[in-house]
Amino acid sequence: MNAPQTKIVQDPIQIAQQLAKTFAETAAERDKQGGNPKTERDLIRQSGLLSLSIPKEFGGQGENWKTIFKTIQTIAQVDSSLAHVYGFHHLLIATVQLFAQKKQYAPWFQQTAEQHLFWGNTLNPLDKRTTATQVSEEEFIFHGDKSFCSGSMDSDILLCSGFNDAGKLLIGVIPTAREGVSFLGDWNNMGQRQTDSGTSHFEQVKIHENELLLNPGPLSTPYSSLRPLIAQLIFVHLFLGVAEGAFEVARETVQQQKAWSKSLVENAVNDPFTQKHFAEFYVQLEGVRLLANKAVETLQKAWDIGESLDAEQRGEVSIAIATAKIATTNTSLYITQNIFQVMGARATTAKLNLDRFWRNVRTQTLHDPIDYKYQEVGEWVLTGKVPDPSFYS
């Protein structure tokens, strides 16, 4: 009698590395094209990575945050647009866990794990153009527009929001294909060109009461207020991944180059000025990796505490992530700009499209002003006050 075969489960980071290798082949050209990366999103669906953050009891993999962020970082090394929408998928899964109860989100998670569903974002609480009108005890109507809806197109499930007559934010979970939901396809920015972060339109869209995240709801407890911190930590790993990707492209290029004509050495790798630049890149990367790891550890600890998390513990996570956000913002912008200093004029050819690294982090680092992260950390250093919870900190 044959022994039962053991199912081999591949490591998520290895899967992310394989995806990154595939995405790298077309990343430069797709960045020029913009639009929706349907083929690549389907590869992410097929990879099984969309179930990483879903608890095992609902058919997911129940992975820790360290692994989830590492997969985001790995994909960002070659394609930060795909890393963005993939990272936001896991943010939206976490949002539902933080804002709702298990009985409500269990079927959504089970369906997501079974069918490899991709979640999209039409939340954006700063855009108040979508209204939420209650028309019966069990039904609401969402109507209006939402901007910056990353990953909404080609998604299967949407996290959406609207404001009621009293100015209260209501957040719902609906199928993307629901009648009245449409996408304008108007995202045409200099960077993150395949995130589909344009405008979504809700034309009298029906939202059932059991689709609204009311208990405990957004930012109502220190634990539910972890949501914006997870979003910030996604950006940290996005920026870090882009910086690492730019660094690797520069290193591989320089290893094949001759030194500048005035140099006293033949090969660029032996030029002391080139070596100095790479040392600076490396030191900055090592520093932000340590800060990112510390931030992940503090988040995971808070996540594990759960609903018993207090305001001070939540504040510790906020400071760790704000510190990492400042460092990764500065490092990613510095490296993606200065790789050209070591690669030379040939690296500026349009065919290579290497400016996409800088354009992508420059676009995404403007998501919220870094000055306010400095303010939060500075205030904490001087007074001990941790940042108040908001949708961006």
Tab-separated table of C-alpha atoms in Angstrom:
chain	number	residue	atom	x	y	z
A	1	MET	CA	0.000	0.000	0.000
A	2	ASN	CA	1.421	3.375	-1.008
A	3	ALA	CA	2.052	5.904	1.728
A	4	PRO	CA	-0.071	9.064	1.510
A	5	GLN	CA	1.666	11.875	-0.323
A	6	THR	CA	2.600	14.946	1.670
A	7	LYS	CA	1.351	18.174	0.164
A	8	ILE	CA	4.239	20.534	-0.429
A	9	VAL	CA	3.351	24.079	0.573
A	10	GLN	CA	5.621	26.650	-1.034
A	11	ASP	CA	7.023	29.471	1.055
A	12	PRO	CA	5.098	32.746	0.424
A	13	ILE	CA	8.301	34.737	0.043
A	14	GLN	CA	9.542	32.326	-2.620
A	15	ILE	CA	6.224	32.727	-4.441
A	16	ALA	CA	6.609	36.520	-4.265
A	17	GLN	CA	10.134	36.207	-5.649
A	18	GLN	CA	8.883	34.129	-8.568
A	19	LEU	CA	6.148	36.674	-9.284
A	20	ALA	CA	8.681	39.502	-9.089
A	21	LYS	CA	10.908	37.756	-11.616
A	22	THR	CA	7.983	37.497	-14.025
A	23	PHE	CA	6.797	41.067	-13.430
A	24	ALA	CA	10.308	42.431	-13.998
A	25	GLU	CA	10.242	41.270	-17.617
A	26	THR	CA	7.473	43.723	-18.525
A	27	ALA	CA	7.597	46.334	-15.754
A	28	ALA	CA	9.342	49.074	-17.757
A	29	GLU	CA	6.981	48.795	-20.713
A	30	ARG	CA	3.835	48.479	-18.599
A	31	ASP	CA	4.820	51.604	-16.686
A	32	LYS	CA	4.809	53.528	-19.961
A	33	GLN	CA	1.424	52.099	-20.937
A	34	GLY	CA	-0.302	52.693	-17.615
A	35	GLY	CA	-3.798	51.282	-17.307
A	36	ASN	CA	-4.915	48.091	-15.624
A	37	PRO	CA	-2.387	45.223	-15.226
A	38	LYS	CA	-5.039	42.522	-15.605
A	39	THR	CA	-2.646	39.718	-16.556
A	40	GLU	CA	-0.331	40.393	-13.631
A	41	ARG	CA	-3.206	40.704	-11.144
A	42	ASP	CA	-4.455	37.325	-12.294
A	43	LEU	CA	-1.010	35.866	-11.643
A	44	ILE	CA	-1.248	37.189	-8.075
A	45	ARG	CA	-4.676	35.547	-7.773
A	46	GLN	CA	-3.303	32.235	-9.004
A	47	SER	CA	-0.298	32.432	-6.660
A	48	GLY	CA	-2.407	31.988	-3.516
A	49	LEU	CA	-0.874	35.061	-1.853
A	50	LEU	CA	-4.232	36.810	-1.508
A	51	SER	CA	-5.151	34.483	1.373
A	52	LEU	CA	-2.006	35.178	3.421
A	53	SER	CA	-3.718	37.520	5.887
A	54	ILE	CA	-6.959	35.544	6.192
A	55	PRO	CA	-7.067	33.486	9.425
A	56	LYS	CA	-6.784	29.716	9.022
A	57	GLU	CA	-10.246	29.158	10.497
A	58	PHE	CA	-11.698	30.774	7.362
A	59	GLY	CA	-9.529	28.830	4.927
A	60	GLY	CA	-6.681	31.320	4.754
A	61	GLN	CA	-3.018	30.931	5.629
A	62	GLY	CA	-3.010	33.071	8.768
A	63	GLU	CA	0.509	34.358	8.146
A	64	ASN	CA	2.196	36.881	10.417
A	65	TRP	CA	2.747	40.495	9.435
A	66	LYS	CA	6.464	39.997	8.886
A	67	THR	CA	5.788	37.560	6.063
A	68	ILE	CA	3.005	39.662	4.543
A	69	PHE	CA	5.114	42.824	4.473
A	70	LYS	CA	8.083	40.908	3.076
A	71	THR	CA	5.997	39.749	0.099
A	72	ILE	CA	4.903	43.351	-0.526
A	73	GLN	CA	8.513	44.531	-0.342
A	74	THR	CA	9.667	41.775	-2.713
A	75	ILE	CA	7.136	42.665	-5.408
A	76	ALA	CA	7.894	46.390	-4.956
A	77	GLN	CA	11.512	45.769	-5.911
A	78	VAL	CA	10.393	45.369	-9.522
A	79	ASP	CA	6.868	46.819	-9.685
A	80	SER	CA	5.594	49.182	-7.025
A	81	SER	CA	2.172	49.549	-8.664
A	82	LEU	CA	1.424	45.845	-8.267
A	83	ALA	CA	2.922	45.875	-4.777
A	84	HIS	CA	0.597	48.760	-3.913
A	85	VAL	CA	-2.669	47.100	-4.966
A	86	TYR	CA	-1.534	43.773	-3.506
A	87	GLY	CA	-0.590	45.432	-0.219
A	88	PHE	CA	-3.896	47.284	-0.088
A	89	HIS	CA	-5.740	43.989	-0.528
A	90	HIS	CA	-4.256	42.853	2.792
A	91	LEU	CA	-4.959	46.264	4.351
A	92	LEU	CA	-8.637	45.892	3.476
A	93	ILE	CA	-8.753	42.384	4.938
A	94	ALA	CA	-7.266	43.805	8.150
A	95	THR	CA	-9.718	46.727	8.086
A	96	VAL	CA	-12.674	44.371	8.175
A	97	GLN	CA	-11.153	42.418	11.059
A	98	LEU	CA	-10.603	45.635	13.005
A	99	PHE	CA	-13.925	47.332	12.255
A	100	ALA	CA	-16.315	44.355	12.418
A	101	GLN	CA	-17.091	41.119	14.246
A	102	LYS	CA	-16.175	37.585	13.209
A	103	LYS	CA	-19.773	36.563	12.530
A	104	GLN	CA	-20.050	39.324	9.931
A	105	TYR	CA	-16.783	38.896	8.069
A	106	ALA	CA	-16.480	35.084	8.185
A	107	PRO	CA	-18.369	34.473	4.899
A	108	TRP	CA	-16.432	37.211	3.084
A	109	PHE	CA	-13.126	35.694	4.158
A	110	GLN	CA	-14.179	32.142	3.309
A	111	GLN	CA	-15.268	33.241	-0.155
A	112	THR	CA	-12.047	35.214	-0.653
A	113	ALA	CA	-9.869	32.234	0.296
A	114	GLU	CA	-11.822	29.735	-1.789
A	115	GLN	CA	-12.132	31.854	-4.924
A	116	HIS	CA	-8.860	33.870	-4.706
A	117	LEU	CA	-10.763	37.152	-4.678
A	118	PHE	CA	-8.976	40.497	-4.973
A	119	TRP	CA	-10.205	43.336	-2.722
A	120	GLY	CA	-10.242	46.921	-3.996
A	121	ASN	CA	-10.323	50.253	-2.219
A	122	THR	CA	-12.984	52.961	-2.587
A	123	LEU	CA	-12.824	54.079	1.050
A	124	ASN	CA	-10.966	57.443	1.013
A	125	PRO	CA	-12.613	59.208	3.982
A	126	LEU	CA	-11.118	62.571	2.970
A	127	ASP	CA	-13.285	62.650	-0.146
A	128	LYS	CA	-16.785	63.413	1.120
A	129	ARG	CA	-18.591	63.484	-2.219
A	130	THR	CA	-20.311	60.130	-1.651
A	131	THR	CA	-23.446	60.292	0.485
A	132	ALA	CA	-25.000	57.451	2.467
A	133	THR	CA	-28.778	57.769	2.707
A	134	GLN	CA	-30.849	55.356	4.758
A	135	VAL	CA	-34.003	54.375	2.842
A	136	SER	CA	-35.260	51.621	5.165
A	137	GLU	CA	-34.244	49.778	8.323
A	138	GLU	CA	-32.020	47.442	6.351
A	139	GLU	CA	-30.990	49.430	3.282
A	140	PHE	CA	-28.826	52.436	2.462
A	141	ILE	CA	-28.068	54.181	-0.825
A	142	PHE	CA	-24.517	55.296	-1.633
A	143	HIS	CA	-24.305	57.995	-4.274
A	144	GLY	CA	-21.397	60.097	-5.524
A	145	ASP	CA	-17.730	59.925	-6.451
A	146	LYS	CA	-14.558	58.793	-4.708
A	147	SER	CA	-11.019	59.691	-5.746
A	148	PHE	CA	-7.747	57.819	-5.175
A	149	CYS	CA	-9.421	54.398	-5.374
A	150	SER	CA	-6.329	52.206	-5.688
A	151	GLY	CA	-6.943	48.697	-6.983
A	152	SER	CA	-10.666	49.236	-7.500
A	153	MET	CA	-10.697	48.227	-11.156
A	154	ASP	CA	-10.444	44.477	-11.713
A	155	SER	CA	-11.247	43.850	-8.052
A	156	ASP	CA	-13.846	41.357	-6.848
A	157	ILE	CA	-14.857	42.983	-3.556
A	158	LEU	CA	-14.886	46.685	-2.663
A	159	LEU	CA	-14.465	48.489	0.619
A	160	CYS	CA	-16.541	51.646	0.157
A	161	SER	CA	-17.674	54.571	2.260
A	162	GLY	CA	-20.150	57.441	2.386
A	163	PHE	CA	-21.265	60.114	4.843
A	164	ASN	CA	-24.803	60.188	6.228
A	165	ASP	CA	-26.879	63.310	6.975
A	166	ALA	CA	-25.296	63.587	10.433
A	167	GLY	CA	-21.795	63.583	8.932
A	168	LYS	CA	-20.989	60.074	10.159
A	169	LEU	CA	-18.707	57.929	8.027
A	170	LEU	CA	-20.275	54.618	7.033
A	171	ILE	CA	-18.048	51.875	5.613
A	172	GLY	CA	-19.401	48.933	3.659
A	173	VAL	CA	-18.239	45.772	1.901
A	174	ILE	CA	-19.884	44.971	-1.432
A	175	PRO	CA	-19.222	42.971	-4.615
A	176	THR	CA	-17.433	45.128	-7.176
A	177	ALA	CA	-19.985	44.039	-9.774
A	178	ARG	CA	-22.916	45.511	-7.840
A	179	GLU	CA	-25.296	47.543	-9.974
A	180	GLY	CA	-24.450	51.240	-9.999
A	181	VAL	CA	-20.701	50.897	-9.378
A	182	SER	CA	-18.459	52.188	-12.158
A	183	PHE	CA	-14.892	53.398	-12.645
A	184	LEU	CA	-13.858	56.426	-14.674
A	185	GLY	CA	-10.371	55.151	-15.524
A	186	ASP	CA	-8.960	58.662	-15.115
A	187	TRP	CA	-5.731	57.822	-13.273
A	188	ASN	CA	-2.925	59.364	-15.361
A	189	ASN	CA	-0.170	60.410	-12.966
A	190	MET	CA	3.590	60.476	-13.388
A	191	GLY	CA	4.097	57.490	-11.095
A	192	GLN	CA	2.305	54.407	-9.759
A	193	ARG	CA	0.772	54.298	-13.204
A	194	GLN	CA	-0.820	50.845	-12.879
A	195	THR	CA	-2.552	51.226	-9.530
A	196	ASP	CA	-5.853	52.371	-11.084
A	197	SER	CA	-6.045	55.027	-8.371
A	198	GLY	CA	-8.595	57.121	-10.204
A	199	THR	CA	-12.238	57.936	-9.560
A	200	SER	CA	-15.008	55.497	-8.681
A	201	HIS	CA	-18.659	56.444	-9.162
A	202	PHE	CA	-21.623	55.200	-7.122
A	203	GLU	CA	-24.957	55.683	-8.878
A	204	GLN	CA	-27.675	54.946	-6.306
A	205	VAL	CA	-25.842	51.838	-5.100
A	206	LYS	CA	-27.758	49.691	-2.615
A	207	ILE	CA	-25.863	48.815	0.576
A	208	HIS	CA	-27.498	46.423	3.024
A	209	GLU	CA	-27.141	47.065	6.730
A	210	ASN	CA	-25.348	43.734	7.236
A	211	GLU	CA	-22.706	44.965	4.774
A	212	LEU	CA	-21.830	47.989	6.925
A	213	LEU	CA	-18.929	47.765	9.387
A	214	LEU	CA	-20.630	49.157	12.478
A	215	ASN	CA	-19.198	47.144	15.376
A	216	PRO	CA	-16.841	48.481	16.611
A	217	GLY	CA	-16.480	50.650	13.517
A	218	PRO	CA	-13.555	52.867	12.480
A	219	LEU	CA	-11.121	54.366	15.015
A	220	SER	CA	-13.445	53.585	17.928
A	221	THR	CA	-10.853	51.727	20.031
A	222	PRO	CA	-7.042	51.654	20.183
A	223	TYR	CA	-7.182	48.247	18.485
A	224	SER	CA	-9.457	49.349	15.621
A	225	SER	CA	-7.171	52.364	15.224
A	226	LEU	CA	-4.336	50.105	14.073
A	227	ARG	CA	-5.786	50.303	10.573
A	228	PRO	CA	-4.021	53.512	9.447
A	229	LEU	CA	-0.770	52.270	10.968
A	230	ILE	CA	-0.932	49.128	8.834
A	231	ALA	CA	-1.447	51.366	5.800
A	232	GLN	CA	1.627	53.417	6.736
A	233	LEU	CA	3.703	50.278	7.184
A	234	ILE	CA	2.649	49.085	3.732
A	235	PHE	CA	4.094	52.328	2.374
A	236	VAL	CA	7.288	51.765	4.353
A	237	HIS	CA	7.811	48.399	2.651
A	238	LEU	CA	6.762	49.792	-0.702
A	239	PHE	CA	9.414	52.526	-0.501
A	240	LEU	CA	12.024	50.127	0.837
A	241	GLY	CA	11.334	47.649	-1.958
A	242	VAL	CA	11.635	50.322	-4.648
A	243	ALA	CA	14.925	51.553	-3.162
A	244	GLU	CA	16.262	47.997	-3.089
A	245	GLY	CA	15.193	47.450	-6.686
A	246	ALA	CA	16.888	50.631	-7.871
A	247	PHE	CA	20.017	49.721	-5.921
A	248	GLU	CA	20.220	46.286	-7.562
A	249	VAL	CA	19.756	47.696	-11.066
A	250	ALA	CA	22.520	50.227	-10.416
A	251	ARG	CA	24.876	47.612	-8.977
A	252	GLU	CA	24.367	45.192	-11.872
A	253	THR	CA	24.901	48.000	-14.370
A	254	VAL	CA	28.071	49.349	-12.766
A	255	GLN	CA	29.588	45.868	-12.445
A	256	GLN	CA	29.627	45.727	-16.253
A	257	GLN	CA	30.937	49.253	-16.892
A	258	LYS	CA	34.281	50.796	-17.571
A	259	ALA	CA	35.356	53.602	-15.267
A	260	TRP	CA	35.057	57.281	-16.233
A	261	SER	CA	37.851	58.416	-18.552
A	262	LYS	CA	39.525	60.535	-15.850
A	263	SER	CA	39.590	57.712	-13.351
A	264	LEU	CA	42.880	56.030	-12.507
A	265	VAL	CA	41.306	52.560	-12.717
A	266	GLU	CA	39.896	50.593	-15.628
A	267	ASN	CA	36.630	49.200	-14.218
A	268	ALA	CA	33.893	51.201	-12.525
A	269	VAL	CA	33.720	48.806	-9.560
A	270	ASN	CA	37.252	49.908	-8.577
A	271	ASP	CA	36.591	53.633	-8.837
A	272	PRO	CA	36.734	55.181	-5.312
A	273	PHE	CA	33.980	57.718	-5.997
A	274	THR	CA	31.643	55.005	-7.288
A	275	GLN	CA	32.446	52.889	-4.241
A	276	LYS	CA	31.614	55.830	-1.975
A	277	HIS	CA	28.190	56.248	-3.579
A	278	PHE	CA	27.372	52.569	-3.182
A	279	ALA	CA	28.528	52.617	0.417
A	280	GLU	CA	26.110	55.473	1.076
A	281	PHE	CA	23.272	53.596	-0.622
A	282	TYR	CA	24.037	50.463	1.367
A	283	VAL	CA	24.288	52.187	4.744
A	284	GLN	CA	20.970	53.956	4.221
A	285	LEU	CA	19.266	50.729	3.148
A	286	GLU	CA	20.602	48.828	6.147
A	287	GLY	CA	19.330	51.541	8.473
A	288	VAL	CA	15.797	51.580	7.077
A	289	ARG	CA	15.644	47.778	7.083
A	290	LEU	CA	16.310	47.797	10.820
A	291	LEU	CA	13.692	50.492	11.434
A	292	ALA	CA	11.157	48.653	9.277
A	293	ASN	CA	11.785	45.395	11.164
A	294	LYS	CA	11.306	47.155	14.495
A	295	ALA	CA	8.060	48.682	13.282
A	296	VAL	CA	6.760	45.287	12.138
A	297	GLU	CA	7.618	43.739	15.490
A	298	THR	CA	5.730	46.444	17.395
A	299	LEU	CA	2.708	46.097	15.117
A	300	GLN	CA	2.650	42.316	15.440
A	301	LYS	CA	2.799	42.590	19.228
A	302	ALA	CA	-0.128	45.022	19.237
A	303	TRP	CA	-2.075	42.872	16.769
A	304	ASP	CA	-1.609	39.846	19.027
A	305	ILE	CA	-2.834	41.769	22.090
A	306	GLY	CA	-6.072	42.398	20.212
A	307	GLU	CA	-9.008	44.253	21.711
A	308	SER	CA	-7.198	44.670	25.034
A	309	LEU	CA	-4.706	47.032	23.381
A	310	ASP	CA	-4.530	50.361	25.218
A	311	ALA	CA	-3.830	53.843	23.883
A	312	GLU	CA	-0.219	53.922	25.078
A	313	GLN	CA	0.594	50.606	23.412
A	314	ARG	CA	-1.029	51.795	20.233
A	315	GLY	CA	1.025	54.988	20.467
A	316	GLU	CA	4.269	53.000	20.616
A	317	VAL	CA	3.355	51.358	17.329
A	318	SER	CA	2.545	54.740	15.805
A	319	ILE	CA	5.935	56.208	16.702
A	320	ALA	CA	7.862	53.161	15.459
A	321	ILE	CA	6.053	53.283	12.123
A	322	ALA	CA	6.336	57.077	11.749
A	323	THR	CA	10.090	56.795	12.354
A	324	ALA	CA	10.399	54.106	9.693
A	325	LYS	CA	8.206	56.111	7.318
A	326	ILE	CA	10.462	59.168	7.575
A	327	ALA	CA	13.580	57.089	6.988
A	328	THR	CA	12.225	55.083	4.055
A	329	THR	CA	10.808	58.193	2.395
A	330	ASN	CA	14.167	59.965	2.501
A	331	THR	CA	16.195	56.890	1.554
A	332	SER	CA	13.981	55.848	-1.351
A	333	LEU	CA	14.003	59.339	-2.840
A	334	TYR	CA	17.768	59.655	-2.357
A	335	ILE	CA	18.675	56.312	-3.925
A	336	THR	CA	16.243	56.460	-6.842
A	337	GLN	CA	17.537	59.923	-7.748
A	338	ASN	CA	21.241	59.248	-7.302
A	339	ILE	CA	21.595	55.879	-9.042
A	340	PHE	CA	22.118	57.900	-12.227
A	341	GLN	CA	25.230	59.457	-10.685
A	342	VAL	CA	26.923	56.047	-10.748
A	343	MET	CA	25.356	54.604	-13.924
A	344	GLY	CA	26.015	57.589	-16.169
A	345	ALA	CA	24.269	59.094	-19.182
A	346	ARG	CA	23.465	55.773	-20.868
A	347	ALA	CA	21.104	54.959	-18.005
A	348	THR	CA	18.809	57.807	-19.035
A	349	THR	CA	17.715	56.159	-22.276
A	350	ALA	CA	13.933	56.027	-22.538
A	351	LYS	CA	14.027	52.320	-23.402
A	352	LEU	CA	15.248	51.425	-19.911
A	353	ASN	CA	12.698	53.724	-18.245
A	354	LEU	CA	14.781	53.751	-15.055
A	355	ASP	CA	13.285	57.031	-13.902
A	356	ARG	CA	10.187	55.005	-12.992
A	357	PHE	CA	11.781	54.108	-9.656
A	358	TRP	CA	11.978	57.772	-8.646
A	359	ARG	CA	8.615	58.691	-10.200
A	360	ASN	CA	6.886	55.901	-8.298
A	361	VAL	CA	8.243	56.774	-4.856
A	362	ARG	CA	7.880	60.509	-5.487
A	363	THR	CA	4.206	59.963	-6.314
A	364	GLN	CA	3.504	57.630	-3.415
A	365	THR	CA	5.502	59.543	-0.789
A	366	LEU	CA	3.089	62.443	-1.330
A	367	HIS	CA	0.214	60.278	-0.076
A	368	ASP	CA	0.415	62.251	3.147
A	369	PRO	CA	2.934	65.025	3.944
A	370	ILE	CA	6.102	63.697	5.573
A	371	ASP	CA	6.378	66.979	7.519
A	372	TYR	CA	3.564	65.794	9.778
A	373	LYS	CA	5.424	62.572	10.532
A	374	TYR	CA	8.386	64.680	11.628
A	375	GLN	CA	6.029	66.712	13.806
A	376	GLU	CA	4.567	63.599	15.433
A	377	VAL	CA	7.957	62.097	16.219
A	378	GLY	CA	9.386	65.444	17.359
A	379	GLU	CA	6.478	66.092	19.697
A	380	TRP	CA	6.847	62.603	21.175
A	381	VAL	CA	10.602	63.078	21.686
A	382	LEU	CA	10.107	66.392	23.484
A	383	THR	CA	6.886	65.815	25.419
A	384	GLY	CA	6.219	62.074	25.427
A	385	LYS	CA	2.853	62.581	23.722
A	386	VAL	CA	1.999	59.894	21.177
A	387	PRO	CA	0.022	60.817	18.037
A	388	ASP	CA	-3.755	60.868	18.234
A	389	PRO	CA	-5.404	58.234	16.018
A	390	SER	CA	-6.622	59.423	12.647
A	391	PHE	CA	-7.062	57.869	9.210
A	392	TYR	CA	-3.438	58.746	8.412
A	393	SER	CA	-1.519	58.082	11.644
